[in-house]
Coordinates of N, CA, C and O in Angstrom, one line a residue:
M11 N -65.6 69.8 135.6 CA -65.0 70.1 134.3 C -64.1 69.0 133.8 O -63.2 68.6 134.5
L12 N -64.5 68.5 132.7 CA -63.6 67.4 132.1 C -62.6 67.9 131.1 O -62.9 68.8 130.3
T13 N -61.4 67.5 131.3 CA -60.4 67.9 130.3 C -60.0 66.7 129.5 O -59.9 65.5 130.0
Q14 N -59.7 66.9 128.3 CA -59.3 65.8 127.4 C -57.8 65.7 127.4 O -57.1 66.7 127.1
H15 N -57.2 64.5 127.8 CA -55.8 64.3 127.8 C -55.3 63.6 126.6 O -55.9 62.6 126.2
S16 N -54.3 64.1 125.9 CA -53.8 63.4 124.8 C -52.6 62.6 125.3 O -51.9 63.0 126.2
Q17 N -52.5 61.4 124.7 CA -51.4 60.5 125.1 C -50.1 61.0 124.4 O -50.0 60.9 123.1
V18 N -49.1 61.4 125.1 CA -47.9 61.8 124.5 C -46.8 60.9 125.1 O -46.6 60.7 126.3
S19 N -46.0 60.3 124.2 CA -44.9 59.5 124.6 C -43.6 60.3 124.8 O -43.5 61.4 124.3
F20 N -42.7 59.7 125.4 CA -41.4 60.3 125.6 C -40.7 60.6 124.2 O -40.1 61.7 124.0
Y21 N -40.9 59.7 123.3 CA -40.3 59.9 122.0 C -41.0 61.0 121.2 O -40.3 61.7 120.4
T22 N -42.2 61.1 121.3 CA -42.9 62.2 120.7 C -42.4 63.6 121.1 O -42.1 64.5 120.3
E23 N -42.1 63.7 122.4 CA -41.6 64.9 122.9 C -40.2 65.2 122.4 O -39.8 66.3 122.0
L24 N -39.4 64.1 122.3 CA -38.0 64.3 121.7 C -38.1 64.7 120.3 O -37.3 65.5 119.8
Y25 N -39.0 64.1 119.5 CA -39.1 64.4 118.1 C -39.4 65.8 117.8 O -38.9 66.4 116.9
T26 N -40.2 66.4 118.7 CA -40.6 67.8 118.5 C -39.4 68.7 118.8 O -39.4 69.9 118.3
R27 N -38.4 68.3 119.4 CA -37.2 69.1 119.7 C -36.1 69.0 118.6 O -35.1 69.7 118.6
I28 N -36.3 68.1 117.6 CA -35.4 68.0 116.5 C -35.7 69.2 115.5 O -36.8 69.4 115.1
P29 N -34.6 69.9 115.2 CA -34.8 71.1 114.3 C -35.3 70.7 112.9 O -35.0 69.6 112.4
E30 N -36.1 71.5 112.3 CA -36.7 71.2 111.0 C -35.6 71.0 109.9 O -35.8 70.3 108.9
D31 N -34.4 71.6 110.1 CA -33.4 71.5 109.0 C -32.4 70.4 109.3 O -31.4 70.3 108.7
N32 N -32.7 69.5 110.3 CA -31.9 68.4 110.6 C -31.8 67.4 109.4 O -32.9 67.1 108.8
T33 N -30.6 67.0 109.1 CA -30.5 66.1 107.9 C -31.3 64.9 107.9 O -32.0 64.5 106.9
L34 N -31.4 64.2 109.0 CA -32.2 63.0 109.1 C -33.7 63.2 109.0 O -34.4 62.5 108.4
R35 N -34.1 64.4 109.5 CA -35.5 64.7 109.4 C -35.9 65.0 107.9 O -36.9 64.7 107.4
I36 N -35.0 65.7 107.2 CA -35.2 66.0 105.8 C -35.2 64.7 105.0 O -36.1 64.6 104.1
I37 N -34.3 63.8 105.3 CA -34.4 62.5 104.6 C -35.7 61.8 104.8 O -36.3 61.3 103.9
Q38 N -36.1 61.7 106.1 CA -37.4 61.1 106.4 C -38.6 61.7 105.7 O -39.5 61.0 105.2
D39 N -38.6 63.0 105.6 CA -39.7 63.8 105.0 C -39.7 63.7 103.5 O -40.8 63.8 102.9
H40 N -38.6 63.4 102.9 CA -38.5 63.5 101.4 C -38.3 62.1 100.7 O -38.5 62.0 99.5
L41 N -37.9 61.1 101.5 CA -37.7 59.8 100.9 C -38.7 58.8 101.4 O -38.9 58.7 102.6
D42 N -39.2 58.0 100.5 CA -40.1 57.0 100.9 C -39.4 55.6 100.8 O -39.1 55.2 99.7
F43 N -39.1 55.0 101.9 CA -38.4 53.8 102.0 C -39.2 52.5 101.8 O -38.7 51.4 101.9
S44 N -40.5 52.7 101.6 CA -41.4 51.5 101.6 C -41.2 50.6 100.5 O -41.5 49.4 100.6
F45 N -40.5 51.0 99.4 CA -40.2 50.1 98.3 C -39.2 49.0 98.7 O -39.2 47.9 98.1
I46 N -38.5 49.2 99.8 CA -37.5 48.2 100.2 C -38.1 46.9 100.6 O -37.6 45.8 100.2
N47 N -39.2 46.9 101.4 CA -39.8 45.7 101.8 C -40.3 44.9 100.7 O -40.2 43.7 100.6
N48 N -40.9 45.6 99.7 CA -41.5 44.9 98.5 C -40.3 44.3 97.7 O -40.4 43.2 97.1
L49 N -39.3 45.1 97.6 CA -38.1 44.7 96.8 C -37.5 43.4 97.3 O -37.0 42.5 96.5
L50 N -37.4 43.2 98.6 CA -36.7 42.1 99.2 C -37.7 41.0 99.8 O -37.2 40.1 100.4
K51 N -39.0 41.1 99.5 CA -39.9 40.1 100.1 C -39.6 38.7 99.6 O -39.8 37.7 100.4
N52 N -39.0 38.5 98.5 CA -38.7 37.1 98.0 C -37.4 36.6 98.6 O -37.1 35.4 98.4
S53 N -36.7 37.4 99.3 CA -35.4 37.0 99.9 C -35.7 36.3 101.3 O -34.7 35.8 101.9
Y54 N -36.9 36.4 101.8 CA -37.2 35.9 103.2 C -38.3 34.8 103.1 O -39.3 35.0 102.4
S55 N -38.1 33.8 103.8 CA -39.2 32.7 103.9 C -40.3 33.1 104.8 O -40.0 33.6 105.9
L56 N -41.5 33.0 104.4 CA -42.7 33.3 105.2 C -43.0 32.1 106.2 O -43.7 32.3 107.2
Y57 N -42.4 30.9 105.9 CA -42.9 29.7 106.7 C -41.8 29.1 107.6 O -42.1 28.4 108.5
Y58 N -40.5 29.4 107.3 CA -39.4 28.7 108.0 C -38.6 29.7 108.8 O -38.3 30.8 108.3
G59 N -38.1 29.3 110.0 CA -37.2 30.2 110.7 C -37.9 31.3 111.4 O -39.2 31.5 111.3
R60 N -37.2 32.1 112.1 CA -37.7 33.3 112.7 C -38.0 34.4 111.7 O -37.3 34.5 110.7
P61 N -39.0 35.2 112.0 CA -39.3 36.3 111.1 C -38.1 37.3 111.0 O -37.4 37.5 112.0
S62 N -37.8 37.8 109.9 CA -36.7 38.7 109.7 C -37.1 40.1 110.3 O -38.3 40.4 110.4
K63 N -36.1 40.9 110.6 CA -36.4 42.3 110.9 C -36.8 43.0 109.6 O -36.5 42.6 108.5
E64 N -37.6 44.0 109.8 CA -38.2 44.7 108.6 C -37.0 45.3 107.8 O -36.2 46.1 108.4
P65 N -36.8 44.9 106.6 CA -35.7 45.4 105.8 C -35.7 46.9 105.7 O -34.6 47.5 105.7
E66 N -36.9 47.6 105.7 CA -36.9 49.0 105.6 C -36.2 49.6 106.9 O -35.5 50.6 106.8
M67 N -36.5 49.0 108.0 CA -35.9 49.5 109.3 C -34.4 49.3 109.2 O -33.6 50.2 109.7
M68 N -34.0 48.2 108.7 CA -32.5 47.9 108.7 C -31.8 48.9 107.8 O -30.7 49.3 108.1
V69 N -32.4 49.3 106.7 CA -31.8 50.3 105.8 C -31.7 51.6 106.5 O -30.7 52.3 106.4
K70 N -32.7 52.0 107.2 CA -32.7 53.2 107.9 C -31.6 53.2 109.0 O -31.0 54.2 109.2
L71 N -31.4 52.1 109.6 CA -30.4 52.0 110.6 C -29.0 52.1 110.0 O -28.1 52.7 110.6
L72 N -28.8 51.5 108.8 CA -27.5 51.7 108.1 C -27.3 53.2 107.7 O -26.1 53.6 107.8
I73 N -28.3 53.9 107.3 CA -28.2 55.3 107.0 C -27.8 56.1 108.3 O -26.9 56.9 108.3
L74 N -28.5 55.7 109.4 CA -28.1 56.4 110.7 C -26.7 56.1 111.1 O -26.0 57.0 111.5
K75 N -26.3 54.9 110.9 CA -24.9 54.5 111.2 C -23.9 55.3 110.3 O -22.9 55.8 110.8
K76 N -24.2 55.5 109.1 CA -23.3 56.2 108.2 C -23.2 57.7 108.6 O -22.1 58.2 108.6
F77 N -24.3 58.3 109.0 CA -24.2 59.7 109.5 C -23.5 59.9 110.8 O -22.9 60.9 111.1
Y78 N -23.7 58.9 111.7 CA -23.2 59.0 113.0 C -22.2 57.9 113.4 O -21.8 57.7 114.4

């Protein structure tokens, strides 16, 4: 008998334990941060220096810092 195994990461398991009414989960579900990358794309060089961290991720980290 073959059983199909789904790949579950440690983080997936943690995410399922976050309550539905958690503030950060509500923010993630209701706000689309994808506009930030497009808004700031002219602020970073595509050809010189090291690649920047994704601006969307940096804004999310700032929000996380503000809450905690």
